[in-house]
Structure formats: structure tokens, C-alpha cells
Amino acid sequence: MKQECYPSDHWWFVPAITEKQGLSEGLTVVEQIAMKVFLTVTLLLALLSAYYIYIPLPPTISEPWKLMLLDAMCRGVTTMGTVAHALGFIHLADVLNYALMNLEEPGTKSSEDVRVSDTSFAGVQVRVFQSTLGKEGEMKRAVMYIHGGGWALGSARAGFYHLLGRKMAKDLDAVIVSVEYRLVPKVRFPAPYEDILLATKHFLQPEVLARYMVDPGRVGISGDSAGGNLAAAVAQQIAIDDSVSNKLKVQALIYPVLQALDFNTPSYQQNQYMPILYRQVMISFWLEYLGANPSYLQALLVNNHTALDVTQVEVARAKLDWTVLLPPALQKQYKPVVQIHGMAQILEELPALLDMRAAPLLAEQDLLARLPHTYIMTCEHDVLRDDGLMYFRRLQDAGVAVEQDHYEDGFHGCMAFAFWPAYFSVGLRSLDNYVAWLHKNL
Ligand SMILES: *[C@@H]1O[C@H](CO)[C@@H](O)[C@H](O)[C@H]1NC(C)=O
């Protein structure tokens, strides 16, 4: 019975191994030399790539070897892109986006259970995934979804985010609006934020919801990474915007980016070299998003923009004081990095660093109190862990109903790796729990 599992045209597989010993006897001298050269080169390449691929990772992380491979691929594309960028051919973000769009098959097809269509909401491109399950004429739930990628990468129409939209629409029997907002470097802050806000306000209008058969009381917003940043910022604006009568029921933030004033939180210190989001890469994403001078990277690394002699930052300090906001067990042995003398010109040039539309963690408590039921997902091996955990604590203090999933073996971006062939155990688990939370609470 079991043998039938093997395709019959693979019968030669076993004889080939038993004939192996006699193989070299039939080769000419030239062929034998060629074979040796070939084997040597292969071995060297293997060693070189192992050296390139290997990075030390904590044993608690999900499937370390897979993660190393993934990290090496990211670094490979980034290195080539950086060279092209430095030579002035093309912007690094364009190279990475090209790789993302072309390595993954752009999915345009609807499936049996989900109708996919591209349209625009108030001039903003969106991809709408509509479940065709459920009873005819029954009102559905809906989620505005905002994809991640450092405000510069990714697409609602490709790879993971297309698959995610389809899965969410089907599993939740819902309408998912995945926003194709404009990206860096074509635009800078606040354009991506404004795109999401416009599209969300457009969708929340009663006549638009009715057209999609959506229950006005059951609309949520969600996003991962930089998309979590945009979702959180727009949820705050919707909560206080009197022109929007129909409010959001939930917000679900997946390893969100929430602040740029402290790049030395315990998680930034602990995970500074953790794939797939290194600390320097996150800071570069911020500088690009704000259209800032890239040479500020070194100054931001040491928190020079929030030194004690930078007075503009005084009011914001308590809102991200992790020595108070984080549980002591997560502070571990880490110490706050506070410079005595810094560079006040950074905040003068980049007031957006203090703008809650860019950094939702900086919102006042009375605004936070108006936010809807919240879900926050965080990963232990992620520079952004503490952004999410501090927001969790501040929402709790403001009296918001907020729930949390924390993954001890999680790394930044892991929920994107829940689809064949690039899946991780923590990716599958986190996606399941996220969808289950929405199912229960939306
Ligand atoms: C931080 O600011 C101080 C004071 O202005 C300056 O001397 C130092 O070079 C800065 N460090 C970095 C890395 O920019």
C-alpha cells in the first residue's frame, strides 16, 4: 500500500545509489579534474553562504535555521539594492518593492468563497475582499486593513497581504478593505496617514457600508508594523472626529510602531540585531518616513534627539517612560539611555517626532480613553515589543478594554509567515489567534 505513494517514474532512484561506486571508473582524466573543480567550488560556495547565512539567535526563537535563511535573503536583496541606490540608479525602496512584488505571485484571483475587487475610496486605492458565504441579505462585519513594510514597502495586492485579506474575509465571513496607500519615497508623512484616514472615513459613511452590506456597528481597523502605526493613529482621529458619527468597534494592532523618541527601550537594546527588523533599519524607516536627513541615524541611535537639554521633549517623556510602563521582568538588566547634551535641532527640523499622528503613543490619556476595544500583539524578539507593551499599559490606565497576545518565540513580521512555502510555527499560531480574537470581538 505504502509503495504506491512513490511515483513509478522514480524507480531509478535506488539503483542509481548502488551503481555509484563504479561511477568514477568510467570517467576520463579531464572529466575527473572537472568534477574535482566543480566539487571544490560548490564546497567553497556552500561555506561562504553558510558564513553569510549564520547569525547567532536565541534558542527560544521559532525555527532559527529557517529564520537565518529568510534573514540572509533579505540582507542579500538589501545589499544589492543599497549598491544600486548608492550608485544613484534607483531608490532602495523601489528595489525591495520590485523584489517583493516579483518573488511572490501577485494574486488577483478571487476564490470560490471570496470576491476580490480593486476600487478607490475618496481617491485612495483599495482592494476589497468580500465573503460570498453566509445567508443572502445578511449584514457582514468589516475590517479596514493596513499593510506593514516601514511605510515604504508592501502591497495590498501581492503575496502575504493578498492571501491575508482573502483568509480574513473567508474565516470571518466579512468584508476586508485592504488599503493601497501611497508609499515612501514617493510621499512622506503625513500622506500615508491621510490616505488611510480618507479611505476609512469614506467607508464608514452609512451609504457606503450599505452598498457592501456591512453592519455599521461592526467595523474594525487593523494593521501590522507600520500598518499598525497607521491603524492606531487613524483610530485615534476617528475617535475624536465629530464629523464621523459611525465609530469603529475594535482596533487590532500587530507588532505596531508607536514612537520614535526612544530607540533604547529594553526591546530595542535586546533585539538590535534581530532579523528581520534590525534597529538601524527601523530608524532608517522613520527618517525616510519623515523625509529627514539620513545622517541623523547615529544621533537617534544614542537618543541625542531626546537628551536632557532638549526641552521640547519634556511633556512627552512620561508617556514613554518604560521604567514605569513596562513590567519589571521585561526591563531585565537594561538601563535607560539618556544623554545630558544632545541635538535640539533634530526636533526643530522634525516636529513630527512629537506628533501623535506619527507616534500614537504620545496621545493624551483623555484621548486614549475614547478608543475602542483593542487587541495588541507583541513578540519577544522584536525591537518594537515595548512600543506595543507601553501602549497596552497606557490604554489600560485610560480604562480601555485591551487584550494582548505575546509570543515568547516570536520575531518581527512573523505573522506574515503563515502561508506556504514561507511559514513558521509562530506565524501560524499568531495568525490563528488574531483571527480568533476578531471573530469573537468584532
Ligand atoms: C550627540 O550630541 C552631542 C552634543 O551635541 C554631540 O557632541 C555628539 O557628537 C552627538 N552624538 C552623535 C552620535 O550624534
Coordinates of C-alpha atoms and ligand atoms in Angstrom, one line a residue:
M1 CA 0.0 0.0 0.0
K2 CA 2.7 2.4 1.0
Q3 CA 4.8 1.9 -2.1
E4 CA 2.1 3.3 -4.2
C5 CA 2.8 6.7 -2.8
Y6 CA 6.0 6.9 -4.8
P7 CA 5.6 7.9 -8.4
S8 CA 6.5 5.0 -10.7
D9 CA 8.9 7.0 -12.8
H10 CA 11.2 7.4 -9.8
W11 CA 12.2 3.7 -9.9
W12 CA 15.8 4.6 -10.9
F13 CA 16.4 6.4 -7.6
V14 CA 17.5 3.3 -5.8
P15 CA 19.7 1.6 -8.5
A16 CA 21.5 5.0 -9.0
I17 CA 22.9 4.8 -5.5
T18 CA 24.0 1.2 -5.7
E19 CA 25.9 1.9 -9.0
K20 CA 27.7 4.9 -7.5
Q21 CA 30.9 3.1 -6.7
G22 CA 31.6 2.3 -10.3
L23 CA 30.9 5.8 -11.5
S24 CA 34.4 7.4 -11.4
E25 CA 36.0 4.4 -13.3
G26 CA 34.1 5.4 -16.4
L27 CA 35.3 9.0 -16.4
T28 CA 38.2 10.4 -18.5
V29 CA 41.1 12.3 -16.7
V30 CA 39.7 15.6 -17.9
E31 CA 36.2 14.7 -16.6
Q32 CA 37.7 13.7 -13.3
I33 CA 39.5 17.0 -12.9
A34 CA 36.4 18.9 -14.0
M35 CA 34.5 17.0 -11.4
K36 CA 37.0 17.9 -8.6
V37 CA 37.0 21.6 -9.6
F38 CA 33.2 21.6 -9.6
L39 CA 33.1 19.9 -6.1
T40 CA 35.6 22.3 -4.7
V41 CA 33.8 25.4 -6.0
T42 CA 30.5 24.0 -4.7
L43 CA 32.0 23.4 -1.3
L44 CA 33.5 26.9 -1.1
L45 CA 30.2 28.4 -2.1
A46 CA 28.4 26.4 0.5
L47 CA 30.9 27.5 3.2
L48 CA 30.6 31.1 2.0
S49 CA 26.9 31.1 2.1
A50 CA 26.8 29.3 5.5
Y51 CA 29.0 32.1 6.8
Y52 CA 26.7 34.7 5.2
I53 CA 23.6 32.9 6.5
Y54 CA 24.7 32.1 10.0
I55 CA 23.8 34.6 12.7
P56 CA 23.6 33.9 16.4
L57 CA 19.9 33.6 17.5
P58 CA 18.4 33.0 20.9
P59 CA 17.3 29.3 21.3
T60 CA 13.8 30.4 22.3
I61 CA 13.1 31.8 18.8
S62 CA 10.8 30.0 16.4
E63 CA 12.7 27.7 13.9
P64 CA 16.1 29.5 14.0
W65 CA 17.5 28.0 10.8
K66 CA 14.6 29.0 8.7
L67 CA 14.8 32.5 10.1
M68 CA 18.5 32.7 9.3
L69 CA 17.8 31.8 5.7
L70 CA 15.0 34.3 5.5
D71 CA 17.3 36.9 7.0
A72 CA 20.1 36.1 4.5
M73 CA 17.7 36.5 1.6
C74 CA 16.5 39.9 3.0
R75 CA 20.1 41.0 3.5
G76 CA 21.1 39.8 0.0
V77 CA 18.4 41.9 -1.7
T78 CA 19.0 44.8 0.6
T79 CA 22.8 44.7 -0.1
M80 CA 22.2 44.7 -3.9
G81 CA 19.6 47.4 -3.5
T82 CA 21.9 49.5 -1.4
V83 CA 24.6 49.3 -4.1
A84 CA 22.2 50.4 -6.8
H85 CA 20.8 53.1 -4.5
A86 CA 24.4 54.4 -3.7
L87 CA 25.2 54.4 -7.4
G88 CA 22.2 56.6 -7.9
F89 CA 20.3 54.2 -10.2
I90 CA 17.2 53.7 -8.2
H91 CA 15.8 54.2 -4.7
L92 CA 16.4 51.3 -2.3
A93 CA 12.7 51.1 -1.5
D94 CA 11.9 50.6 -5.2
V95 CA 14.4 47.7 -5.5
L96 CA 12.9 46.0 -2.4
N97 CA 9.3 46.5 -3.6
Y98 CA 10.2 45.1 -7.0
A99 CA 11.7 42.0 -5.3
L100 CA 8.6 41.7 -3.1
M101 CA 6.2 42.0 -6.0
N102 CA 8.1 39.6 -8.3
L103 CA 9.3 37.0 -5.9
E104 CA 5.7 36.5 -4.8
E105 CA 3.0 35.8 -7.3
P106 CA 0.7 38.8 -7.3
G107 CA -2.7 37.4 -6.5
T108 CA -5.6 39.0 -8.3
K109 CA -7.8 36.0 -8.5
S110 CA -11.0 35.7 -6.4
S111 CA -11.6 32.4 -4.8
E112 CA -14.8 30.4 -4.6
D113 CA -15.7 32.0 -1.2
V114 CA -14.3 35.5 -1.7
R115 CA -14.8 38.1 -4.3
V116 CA -11.8 40.4 -4.8
S117 CA -12.1 43.8 -6.5
D118 CA -9.9 46.9 -6.8
T119 CA -11.5 50.3 -6.5
S120 CA -10.9 53.6 -4.9
F121 CA -12.4 55.2 -1.7
A122 CA -12.2 59.1 -1.9
G123 CA -9.4 58.8 -4.4
V124 CA -7.4 56.2 -2.3
Q125 CA -6.7 52.8 -3.9
V126 CA -8.2 49.9 -2.0
R127 CA -8.6 46.2 -2.6
V128 CA -11.9 44.8 -1.3
F129 CA -12.3 41.2 -0.2
Q130 CA -15.9 40.2 0.1
S131 CA -17.0 36.9 1.5
T132 CA -19.7 35.3 -0.5
L133 CA -20.5 32.9 2.3
G134 CA -23.3 33.4 4.7
K135 CA -27.0 34.0 4.1
E136 CA -28.3 36.1 1.3
G137 CA -29.1 39.6 2.5
E138 CA -27.3 39.2 5.8
M139 CA -25.2 42.1 7.2
K140 CA -21.5 41.4 7.5
R141 CA -18.7 42.6 9.7
A142 CA -15.8 44.6 8.1
V143 CA -12.1 45.4 8.8
M144 CA -10.0 48.2 7.3
Y145 CA -6.6 46.5 7.0
I146 CA -3.4 48.4 6.6
H147 CA -0.3 46.5 5.5
G148 CA 3.1 46.9 7.0
G149 CA 6.5 47.5 5.4
G150 CA 8.1 50.6 7.1
W151 CA 5.7 53.0 5.2
A152 CA 7.8 52.1 2.1
L153 CA 7.2 48.5 1.2
G154 CA 4.5 46.0 0.6
S155 CA 1.2 46.0 -1.2
A156 CA -2.4 45.0 -0.5
R157 CA -2.3 43.3 -3.9
A158 CA 0.7 41.0 -3.5
G159 CA 1.9 38.0 -1.6
F160 CA 1.0 37.7 2.0
Y161 CA -1.3 40.7 2.2
H162 CA -3.5 39.4 -0.6
L163 CA -3.6 35.9 1.0
L164 CA -4.4 37.5 4.4
G165 CA -7.2 39.6 3.0
R166 CA -8.8 36.5 1.4
K167 CA -8.3 34.4 4.5
M168 CA -9.8 37.0 6.9
A169 CA -12.8 37.6 4.6
K170 CA -13.5 33.9 4.4
D171 CA -12.8 33.0 8.1
L172 CA -14.7 35.9 9.4
D173 CA -17.4 35.9 6.7
A174 CA -16.6 39.6 6.4
V175 CA -15.6 42.4 4.1
I176 CA -11.9 43.3 4.3
V177 CA -10.8 46.6 2.9
S178 CA -7.0 46.5 2.4
V179 CA -5.7 50.0 1.6
E180 CA -3.2 50.5 -1.1
Y181 CA -1.9 53.8 0.4
R182 CA 0.9 55.8 -1.2
L183 CA 4.4 54.8 -0.1
V184 CA 7.8 56.4 0.8
P185 CA 9.8 57.7 -1.1
K186 CA 7.1 59.0 -3.4
V187 CA 5.3 60.6 -0.5
R188 CA 6.3 61.4 3.1
F189 CA 4.5 61.8 6.4
P190 CA 1.6 62.7 6.7
A191 CA 0.5 61.4 3.3
P192 CA 0.2 57.7 4.1
Y193 CA -1.7 58.6 7.3
E194 CA -4.0 60.9 5.3
D195 CA -4.7 58.2 2.8
I196 CA -5.8 55.8 5.5
L197 CA -7.9 58.4 7.2
L198 CA -9.7 59.4 4.0
A199 CA -10.4 55.8 3.0
T200 CA -11.6 54.9 6.5
K201 CA -13.9 57.9 6.7
H202 CA -15.3 57.2 3.3
F203 CA -16.0 53.6 4.1
L204 CA -17.7 54.5 7.4
Q205 CA -20.4 56.5 5.7
P206 CA -23.8 54.8 6.1
E207 CA -24.5 54.6 2.3
V208 CA -21.1 53.1 1.5
L209 CA -21.4 50.5 4.3
A210 CA -24.9 49.7 3.0
R211 CA -23.6 49.1 -0.5
Y212 CA -21.2 46.5 0.9
M213 CA -23.9 45.0 3.1
V214 CA -21.8 45.9 6.2
D215 CA -23.3 46.2 9.7
P216 CA -22.4 49.8 10.7
G217 CA -21.9 48.7 14.4
R218 CA -19.3 46.1 13.4
V219 CA -16.4 47.8 11.6
G220 CA -12.8 47.5 12.9
I221 CA -9.4 48.7 11.9
S222 CA -6.2 46.7 11.9
G223 CA -2.7 46.6 10.6
D224 CA 0.8 45.2 11.2
S225 CA 4.1 47.0 11.9
A226 CA 4.0 50.4 10.1
G227 CA 0.4 49.5 9.2
G228 CA -0.3 49.1 12.9
N229 CA 1.1 52.6 13.4
L230 CA -1.3 54.0 10.8
A231 CA -4.2 52.0 12.1
A232 CA -3.6 53.3 15.7
A233 CA -3.2 56.9 14.5
V234 CA -6.3 56.8 12.4
A235 CA -8.3 55.0 15.2
Q236 CA -7.4 58.0 17.5
Q237 CA -8.5 60.5 14.9
I238 CA -11.8 58.7 14.2
A239 CA -12.5 58.5 18.0
I240 CA -12.3 62.3 18.4
D241 CA -13.7 63.4 15.0
D242 CA -17.2 64.7 15.4
S243 CA -17.9 64.6 11.7
V244 CA -17.8 60.7 11.9
S245 CA -21.0 59.5 13.5
N246 CA -20.3 55.9 13.0
K247 CA -17.4 54.8 15.1
L248 CA -15.0 51.8 15.0
K249 CA -15.9 48.8 17.1
V250 CA -12.4 47.4 17.6
Q251 CA -8.7 48.1 16.7
A252 CA -6.2 45.2 16.4
L253 CA -2.6 46.2 16.3
I254 CA 0.1 43.6 15.2
Y255 CA 3.6 44.5 16.5
P256 CA 2.9 48.2 15.8
V257 CA 5.4 51.0 15.5
L258 CA 4.3 53.7 18.0
Q259 CA 7.1 56.1 18.9
A260 CA 10.4 57.5 17.7
L261 CA 11.7 59.2 20.8
D262 CA 13.5 56.3 22.5
F263 CA 15.5 53.9 20.4
N264 CA 16.9 52.3 23.6
T265 CA 13.9 50.7 25.1
P266 CA 14.8 47.3 26.6
S267 CA 13.4 45.6 23.4
Y268 CA 15.4 48.0 21.1
Q269 CA 18.5 47.2 23.1
Q270 CA 17.9 43.4 23.3
N271 CA 16.9 42.9 19.7
Q272 CA 19.1 45.4 17.9
Y273 CA 20.5 42.7 15.6
M274 CA 17.4 40.5 15.4
P275 CA 16.0 39.6 12.0
I276 CA 14.1 40.6 10.1
L277 CA 14.0 44.2 11.6
Y278 CA 17.3 45.5 12.8
R279 CA 17.3 48.6 15.0
Q280 CA 19.2 50.7 12.4
V281 CA 16.7 49.6 9.7
M282 CA 13.8 50.7 11.9
I283 CA 15.4 54.1 12.5
S284 CA 16.1 54.5 8.7
F285 CA 12.4 53.7 8.0
W286 CA 11.5 56.5 10.4
L287 CA 13.9 59.0 8.9
E288 CA 12.6 58.2 5.4
Y289 CA 9.0 58.5 6.5
L290 CA 9.6 61.9 7.9
G291 CA 11.8 63.0 5.0
A292 CA 14.7 63.6 7.3
N293 CA 18.4 63.9 6.8
P294 CA 19.6 60.2 6.8
S295 CA 22.8 61.3 8.7
Y296 CA 20.7 61.7 11.9
L297 CA 20.8 57.9 12.2
Q298 CA 23.8 57.9 14.6
A299 CA 22.3 60.6 16.7
L300 CA 18.9 58.8 17.1
L301 CA 20.7 55.6 18.0
V302 CA 22.0 57.2 21.1
N303 CA 18.8 59.2 21.8
N304 CA 20.5 62.5 21.2
H305 CA 17.2 63.9 20.0
T306 CA 15.7 63.4 23.5
A307 CA 18.7 64.5 25.6
L308 CA 18.0 66.3 28.9
D309 CA 18.9 69.7 27.3
V310 CA 16.3 69.2 24.5
T311 CA 13.4 71.0 26.3
Q312 CA 10.6 70.3 23.7
V313 CA 10.5 66.7 24.8
E314 CA 9.7 67.3 28.4
V315 CA 6.0 66.8 28.1
A316 CA 6.3 63.6 26.1
R317 CA 8.7 61.9 28.5
A318 CA 6.2 60.4 30.9
K319 CA 4.2 58.8 28.0
L320 CA 7.1 56.6 27.1
D321 CA 8.8 56.1 30.4
W322 CA 9.4 52.4 30.2
T323 CA 10.8 52.2 33.7
V324 CA 7.2 52.8 34.8
L325 CA 5.2 51.4 31.9
L326 CA 6.9 48.0 31.4
P327 CA 6.6 45.1 33.9
P328 CA 10.0 44.7 35.7
A329 CA 10.5 41.2 34.3
L330 CA 10.7 42.7 30.8
Q331 CA 13.0 45.6 31.8
K332 CA 15.6 42.9 32.6
Q333 CA 19.1 44.4 33.2
Y334 CA 18.6 47.2 30.7
K335 CA 19.2 50.9 31.7
P336 CA 17.6 54.0 30.2
V337 CA 19.9 55.8 27.7
V338 CA 19.5 59.5 28.5
Q339 CA 22.2 61.9 27.2
I340 CA 22.9 65.1 29.1
H341 CA 23.8 67.1 26.0
G342 CA 22.0 66.3 22.7
M343 CA 20.9 67.9 19.5
A344 CA 17.9 70.2 19.8
Q345 CA 17.9 70.9 16.0
I346 CA 16.6 67.4 15.3
L347 CA 13.2 68.1 16.9
E348 CA 13.2 71.6 15.5
E349 CA 13.6 70.1 12.0
L350 CA 11.3 67.2 12.6
P351 CA 8.3 68.3 14.7
A352 CA 6.5 65.1 13.5
L353 CA 8.6 63.2 16.1
L354 CA 6.3 64.7 18.6
D355 CA 3.1 64.4 16.5
M356 CA 0.7 61.8 17.6
R357 CA -0.4 61.2 14.0
A358 CA 3.2 59.8 13.6
A359 CA 3.7 58.5 17.1
P360 CA 0.3 57.4 18.6
L361 CA 1.9 56.5 21.9
L362 CA 2.2 60.3 22.5
A363 CA -1.6 60.8 22.7
E364 CA -3.0 62.3 25.9
Q365 CA -4.8 60.0 28.3
D366 CA -8.3 61.6 27.8
L367 CA -8.0 60.8 24.1
L368 CA -6.9 57.2 24.7
A369 CA -9.9 56.8 26.9
R370 CA -12.2 57.2 23.9
L371 CA -10.6 54.4 21.9
P372 CA -12.5 51.2 21.1
H373 CA -11.8 47.7 22.4
T374 CA -8.2 46.9 21.5
Y375 CA -6.0 43.9 20.7
I376 CA -2.2 44.2 20.7
M377 CA 0.1 41.5 19.5
T378 CA 3.8 41.6 20.5
C379 CA 6.9 39.4 20.0
E380 CA 9.7 38.9 22.5
H381 CA 12.4 39.0 19.8
D382 CA 11.3 42.3 18.2
V383 CA 12.7 45.8 18.6
L384 CA 9.0 47.1 18.7
R385 CA 7.9 44.8 21.5
D386 CA 8.0 47.7 24.0
D387 CA 6.2 50.1 21.8
G388 CA 3.2 47.7 21.8
L389 CA 3.6 46.9 25.6
M390 CA 3.7 50.6 26.6
Y391 CA 0.6 51.3 24.5
F392 CA -1.1 48.4 26.1
R393 CA -0.3 49.7 29.6
R394 CA -1.4 53.3 28.7
L395 CA -4.7 52.1 27.3
Q396 CA -5.3 50.0 30.4
D397 CA -4.6 53.1 32.6
A398 CA -7.0 55.1 30.4
G399 CA -9.7 52.5 31.1
V400 CA -9.9 51.0 27.6
A401 CA -10.8 47.3 27.2
V402 CA -7.5 46.0 25.9
E403 CA -6.2 42.4 25.3
Q404 CA -2.8 41.1 24.4
D405 CA -1.1 38.2 22.8
H406 CA 2.6 38.0 23.4
Y407 CA 4.8 35.4 21.7
E408 CA 7.9 34.3 23.5
D409 CA 9.3 32.7 20.3
G410 CA 8.0 35.5 18.0
F411 CA 10.1 37.8 15.9
H412 CA 9.1 41.0 14.0
G413 CA 6.9 40.2 11.0
C414 CA 6.3 36.6 12.0
M415 CA 2.5 36.7 11.3
A416 CA 3.3 37.3 7.6
F417 CA 5.0 33.9 7.6
A418 CA 1.9 31.8 7.9
F419 CA 1.4 30.8 4.3
W420 CA 3.1 28.2 2.2
P421 CA 6.0 27.9 1.5
A422 CA 7.4 30.5 3.9
Y423 CA 5.7 29.6 7.1
F424 CA 6.8 29.4 10.7
S425 CA 5.1 27.7 13.6
V426 CA 4.8 31.1 15.4
G427 CA 3.4 32.6 12.2
L428 CA 0.6 30.0 12.0
R429 CA -0.2 30.3 15.7
S430 CA -0.2 34.1 15.8
L431 CA -2.4 34.4 12.7
D432 CA -4.9 31.9 14.1
N433 CA -5.1 33.7 17.4
Y434 CA -5.5 37.1 15.7
V435 CA -8.4 35.9 13.5
A436 CA -10.0 34.2 16.5
W437 CA -9.9 37.4 18.5
L438 CA -11.6 39.3 15.7
H439 CA -14.1 36.5 15.3
K440 CA -15.0 36.8 19.0
N441 CA -14.9 40.6 19.4
L442 CA -15.9 42.3 16.1
Ligands
LIG1 C1 25.2 63.8 20.4 O1 25.2 65.2 20.8 C2 26.4 65.7 21.3 C3 26.1 67.1 21.8 O2 25.6 67.9 20.8 C4 27.5 65.6 20.3 O3 28.7 66.0 20.9 C5 27.6 64.2 19.8 O4 28.5 64.1 18.8 C6 26.3 63.6 19.3 N1 26.4 62.2 19.0 C7 26.0 61.7 17.9 C8 26.3 60.2 17.7 O5 25.5 62.4 17.0

